Amino acid sequence: MNIPRCIKVLFVILNFFVIFGNEASADTYQFVRQWGGSGSGSGQLSSPKRLAMDSSNYIYVVDSFNHRIQKFDARGTFVTQWGSYGSGSGQFDTPTGIAVDRFGNVYVSDTNNDRIQKFESSGNFVKQWGTQGSQEGQFDSPNGVAVDASGNVYVADGSNGRIQKFDSNGRYLLSVGPYVHLVTVLLHGAEMGKLLKKANIEAWAGRFGFQGTIDCT
């Protein structure tokens, strides 16, 4: 069986992290600025999980324990926020992942509510999809979320051990998993590799500390 080169590279990288773990040398970066601080006020954060940037360089931060999304400009100046604790539209229960599409729509994995919520860049609620479960379109603690150039949404369905793909309106398209051994996944070819790339391979590789993307085009 011919295994795409990108899949081989992914396999090697994952094994590197399994073997060497934290011994891998870190890249050196120049400090620019910081913002935030512990709290619940505007611009303060409590267990921030992930962030995303739109085409206008606005930064969206998942302020997980405050159950909200905060938006900042590129210098860290607070712009707006939305969300509160709950299960209603626009509310969150410990959100984790976030992604922004080319139109500025914001997708949030509302982890403990087992759903994905979609918003305009201003924070206006657009729609949601998902319920707790293991069937197609259902979730069990979704975490990572990513969007491709066509607007398709990829969700790392954490406790179900799979990645699900949806269109921008939340229509289920396909999935990888559940509980597929990593080596088995790697043998399924380039399309599998693309799905792993788009969801930041969190369903499997996150435990190894791997962060990045693999070009499987």
Tab-separated table of C-alpha atoms in Angstrom:
chain	number	residue	atom	x	y	z
A	1	MET	CA	0.000	0.000	0.000
A	2	ASN	CA	1.366	3.437	-0.918
A	3	ILE	CA	1.201	5.746	2.076
A	4	PRO	CA	1.305	9.496	1.242
A	5	ARG	CA	4.523	11.178	2.299
A	6	CYS	CA	2.682	13.620	4.580
A	7	ILE	CA	1.212	10.691	6.514
A	8	LYS	CA	4.661	9.184	6.952
A	9	VAL	CA	5.954	12.529	8.197
A	10	LEU	CA	3.058	12.812	10.656
A	11	PHE	CA	3.799	9.332	11.967
A	12	VAL	CA	7.464	10.198	12.485
A	13	ILE	CA	6.607	13.460	14.290
A	14	LEU	CA	4.151	11.756	16.610
A	15	ASN	CA	6.665	9.044	17.467
A	16	PHE	CA	9.273	11.716	18.133
A	17	PHE	CA	7.059	13.270	20.773
A	18	VAL	CA	6.225	9.879	22.266
A	19	ILE	CA	9.929	9.058	22.625
A	20	PHE	CA	11.413	12.423	23.565
A	21	GLY	CA	8.437	14.271	25.085
A	22	ASN	CA	9.466	17.521	26.708
A	23	GLU	CA	13.127	16.996	25.826
A	24	ALA	CA	12.495	18.468	22.360
A	25	SER	CA	14.080	21.912	22.104
A	26	ALA	CA	11.715	24.874	21.954
A	27	ASP	CA	11.867	27.580	19.325
A	28	THR	CA	13.023	30.999	20.435
A	29	TYR	CA	10.583	33.896	20.075
A	30	GLN	CA	10.885	37.599	20.783
A	31	PHE	CA	8.423	38.924	23.333
A	32	VAL	CA	6.121	41.610	21.918
A	33	ARG	CA	3.328	42.235	24.423
A	34	GLN	CA	0.848	40.592	26.724
A	35	TRP	CA	-2.568	41.325	28.093
A	36	GLY	CA	-5.100	39.853	30.443
A	37	GLY	CA	-4.864	38.899	34.093
A	38	SER	CA	-6.916	36.639	36.304
A	39	GLY	CA	-10.498	37.720	36.789
A	40	SER	CA	-13.919	38.097	35.211
A	41	GLY	CA	-13.859	41.736	34.147
A	42	SER	CA	-13.582	42.908	30.555
A	43	GLY	CA	-10.160	41.910	29.260
A	44	GLN	CA	-9.473	39.609	32.201
A	45	LEU	CA	-9.304	35.843	31.726
A	46	SER	CA	-9.911	32.639	33.626
A	47	SER	CA	-8.344	29.540	32.084
A	48	PRO	CA	-8.128	30.800	28.489
A	49	LYS	CA	-7.969	27.769	26.198
A	50	ARG	CA	-7.516	28.735	22.558
A	51	LEU	CA	-7.576	31.741	20.278
A	52	ALA	CA	-8.185	32.538	16.627
A	53	MET	CA	-7.507	35.541	14.417
A	54	ASP	CA	-9.680	36.849	11.589
A	55	SER	CA	-8.620	38.519	8.336
A	56	SER	CA	-8.758	41.942	10.007
A	57	ASN	CA	-6.350	40.792	12.744
A	58	TYR	CA	-8.939	40.739	15.496
A	59	ILE	CA	-8.202	38.076	18.074
A	60	TYR	CA	-10.899	35.897	19.646
A	61	VAL	CA	-10.074	34.173	22.942
A	62	VAL	CA	-11.941	31.285	24.531
A	63	ASP	CA	-12.233	32.463	28.142
A	64	SER	CA	-13.226	29.015	29.303
A	65	PHE	CA	-13.945	29.308	33.017
A	66	ASN	CA	-15.727	32.624	32.479
A	67	HIS	CA	-17.901	30.846	29.879
A	68	ARG	CA	-17.457	33.519	27.244
A	69	ILE	CA	-15.590	34.664	24.154
A	70	GLN	CA	-13.559	37.870	24.273
A	71	LYS	CA	-12.496	39.849	21.216
A	72	PHE	CA	-9.372	42.018	21.108
A	73	ASP	CA	-7.564	44.013	18.471
A	74	ALA	CA	-4.025	43.058	17.471
A	75	ARG	CA	-2.554	45.194	20.258
A	76	GLY	CA	-4.628	43.474	22.914
A	77	THR	CA	-7.190	46.243	23.367
A	78	PHE	CA	-10.533	44.862	24.489
A	79	VAL	CA	-13.270	45.180	21.845
A	80	THR	CA	-16.265	43.127	22.972
A	81	GLN	CA	-17.335	39.897	24.634
A	82	TRP	CA	-20.256	37.533	24.562
A	83	GLY	CA	-21.524	34.542	26.464
A	84	SER	CA	-22.378	33.545	30.004
A	85	TYR	CA	-22.826	30.285	31.866
A	86	GLY	CA	-25.806	28.233	30.675
A	87	SER	CA	-27.235	26.102	27.908
A	88	GLY	CA	-29.281	28.666	25.998
A	89	SER	CA	-28.386	30.067	22.597
A	90	GLY	CA	-25.213	32.119	22.956
A	91	GLN	CA	-24.438	30.728	26.405
A	92	PHE	CA	-21.584	28.333	27.195
A	93	ASP	CA	-20.511	25.648	29.602
A	94	THR	CA	-16.700	25.581	29.607
A	95	PRO	CA	-16.049	26.255	25.909
A	96	THR	CA	-12.727	25.002	24.544
A	97	GLY	CA	-12.104	25.433	20.804
A	98	ILE	CA	-12.581	28.278	18.361
A	99	ALA	CA	-12.164	28.941	14.641
A	100	VAL	CA	-12.947	31.813	12.282
A	101	ASP	CA	-13.884	31.362	8.616
A	102	ARG	CA	-13.016	33.682	5.722
A	103	PHE	CA	-16.300	35.544	6.145
A	104	GLY	CA	-15.594	36.319	9.786
A	105	ASN	CA	-18.018	33.788	11.252
A	106	VAL	CA	-16.859	32.419	14.588
A	107	TYR	CA	-17.315	28.757	15.525
A	108	VAL	CA	-17.020	27.700	19.173
A	109	SER	CA	-16.919	24.197	20.627
A	110	ASP	CA	-19.236	24.485	23.627
A	111	THR	CA	-17.643	21.505	25.324
A	112	ASN	CA	-19.858	20.656	28.277
A	113	ASN	CA	-23.020	21.450	26.303
A	114	ASP	CA	-21.851	19.002	23.597
A	115	ARG	CA	-22.478	21.346	20.697
A	116	ILE	CA	-20.970	23.782	18.220
A	117	GLN	CA	-22.192	27.375	18.170
A	118	LYS	CA	-21.765	29.791	15.262
A	119	PHE	CA	-21.633	33.573	15.657
A	120	GLU	CA	-21.063	36.679	13.605
A	121	SER	CA	-17.804	38.517	14.330
A	122	SER	CA	-19.760	40.925	16.525
A	123	GLY	CA	-20.930	38.050	18.714
A	124	ASN	CA	-24.476	37.829	17.377
A	125	PHE	CA	-25.716	34.260	17.611
A	126	VAL	CA	-26.296	32.551	14.252
A	127	LYS	CA	-26.988	28.884	14.922
A	128	GLN	CA	-25.941	25.787	16.826
A	129	TRP	CA	-25.822	22.063	16.247
A	130	GLY	CA	-25.133	18.909	18.219
A	131	THR	CA	-26.456	17.065	21.253
A	132	GLN	CA	-24.855	14.630	23.661
A	133	GLY	CA	-24.325	11.186	22.158
A	134	SER	CA	-22.255	9.055	19.822
A	135	GLN	CA	-24.354	9.099	16.659
A	136	GLU	CA	-23.557	11.129	13.542
A	137	GLY	CA	-23.741	14.809	14.372
A	138	GLN	CA	-23.727	14.202	18.123
A	139	PHE	CA	-20.819	14.983	20.452
A	140	ASP	CA	-19.285	13.967	23.731
A	141	SER	CA	-17.070	16.789	25.024
A	142	PRO	CA	-16.031	18.354	21.696
A	143	ASN	CA	-12.814	20.345	21.945
A	144	GLY	CA	-10.802	21.337	18.850
A	145	VAL	CA	-12.574	22.995	15.927
A	146	ALA	CA	-11.161	24.153	12.574
A	147	VAL	CA	-12.522	25.560	9.310
A	148	ASP	CA	-11.143	25.025	5.797
A	149	ALA	CA	-11.132	27.403	2.819
A	150	SER	CA	-14.492	26.037	1.638
A	151	GLY	CA	-16.145	26.737	4.977
A	152	ASN	CA	-16.326	23.125	6.121
A	153	VAL	CA	-16.114	22.705	9.877
A	154	TYR	CA	-14.003	19.970	11.512
A	155	VAL	CA	-14.635	19.033	15.135
A	156	ALA	CA	-12.439	16.905	17.398
A	157	ASP	CA	-15.171	14.968	19.207
A	158	GLY	CA	-13.093	14.353	22.319
A	159	SER	CA	-14.650	11.566	24.367
A	160	ASN	CA	-16.020	9.857	21.260
A	161	GLY	CA	-12.443	9.649	19.961
A	162	ARG	CA	-13.256	10.855	16.460
A	163	ILE	CA	-13.252	13.817	14.107
A	164	GLN	CA	-16.496	14.933	12.466
A	165	LYS	CA	-16.867	17.131	9.397
A	166	PHE	CA	-19.814	19.481	8.756
A	167	ASP	CA	-20.693	22.130	6.238
A	168	SER	CA	-20.962	25.740	7.423
A	169	ASN	CA	-24.649	25.237	8.265
A	170	GLY	CA	-23.945	22.282	10.528
A	171	ARG	CA	-24.963	19.543	8.101
A	172	TYR	CA	-23.074	16.342	8.892
A	173	LEU	CA	-20.752	15.167	6.113
A	174	LEU	CA	-18.445	12.432	7.443
A	175	SER	CA	-16.316	11.299	10.369
A	176	VAL	CA	-13.108	9.498	11.262
A	177	GLY	CA	-13.330	7.105	14.220
A	178	PRO	CA	-14.468	6.208	16.780
A	179	TYR	CA	-11.518	4.896	18.780
A	180	VAL	CA	-9.442	4.033	15.767
A	181	HIS	CA	-5.842	3.222	16.590
A	182	LEU	CA	-3.513	5.882	15.249
A	183	VAL	CA	-1.526	3.491	13.057
A	184	THR	CA	-4.745	2.234	11.457
A	185	VAL	CA	-5.782	5.815	10.764
A	186	LEU	CA	-2.462	6.558	9.089
A	187	LEU	CA	-3.007	3.732	6.614
A	188	HIS	CA	-6.200	5.179	5.217
A	189	GLY	CA	-4.563	7.666	2.858
A	190	ALA	CA	-4.484	11.362	2.109
A	191	GLU	CA	-8.154	12.159	2.801
A	192	MET	CA	-7.709	10.889	6.352
A	193	GLY	CA	-4.597	13.010	6.628
A	194	LYS	CA	-6.499	16.117	5.538
A	195	LEU	CA	-9.115	15.553	8.239
A	196	LEU	CA	-6.452	15.106	10.874
A	197	LYS	CA	-4.800	18.309	9.698
A	198	LYS	CA	-7.991	20.374	9.744
A	199	ALA	CA	-8.907	19.376	13.292
A	200	ASN	CA	-5.319	19.830	14.502
A	201	ILE	CA	-5.278	16.033	15.019
A	202	GLU	CA	-6.395	16.612	18.612
A	203	ALA	CA	-8.447	13.450	18.864
A	204	TRP	CA	-5.248	11.406	18.752
A	205	ALA	CA	-2.107	13.504	18.639
A	206	GLY	CA	-2.918	16.068	21.314
A	207	ARG	CA	-1.871	13.687	24.049
A	208	PHE	CA	1.636	13.598	22.531
A	209	GLY	CA	2.040	17.362	22.683
A	210	PHE	CA	2.148	17.815	18.915
A	211	GLN	CA	1.033	21.226	17.697
A	212	GLY	CA	1.077	22.193	14.025
A	213	THR	CA	-0.153	21.261	10.588
A	214	ILE	CA	0.796	18.683	7.994
A	215	ASP	CA	0.393	19.446	4.291
A	216	CYS	CA	-1.605	16.622	2.746
A	217	THR	CA	-2.749	18.426	-0.426
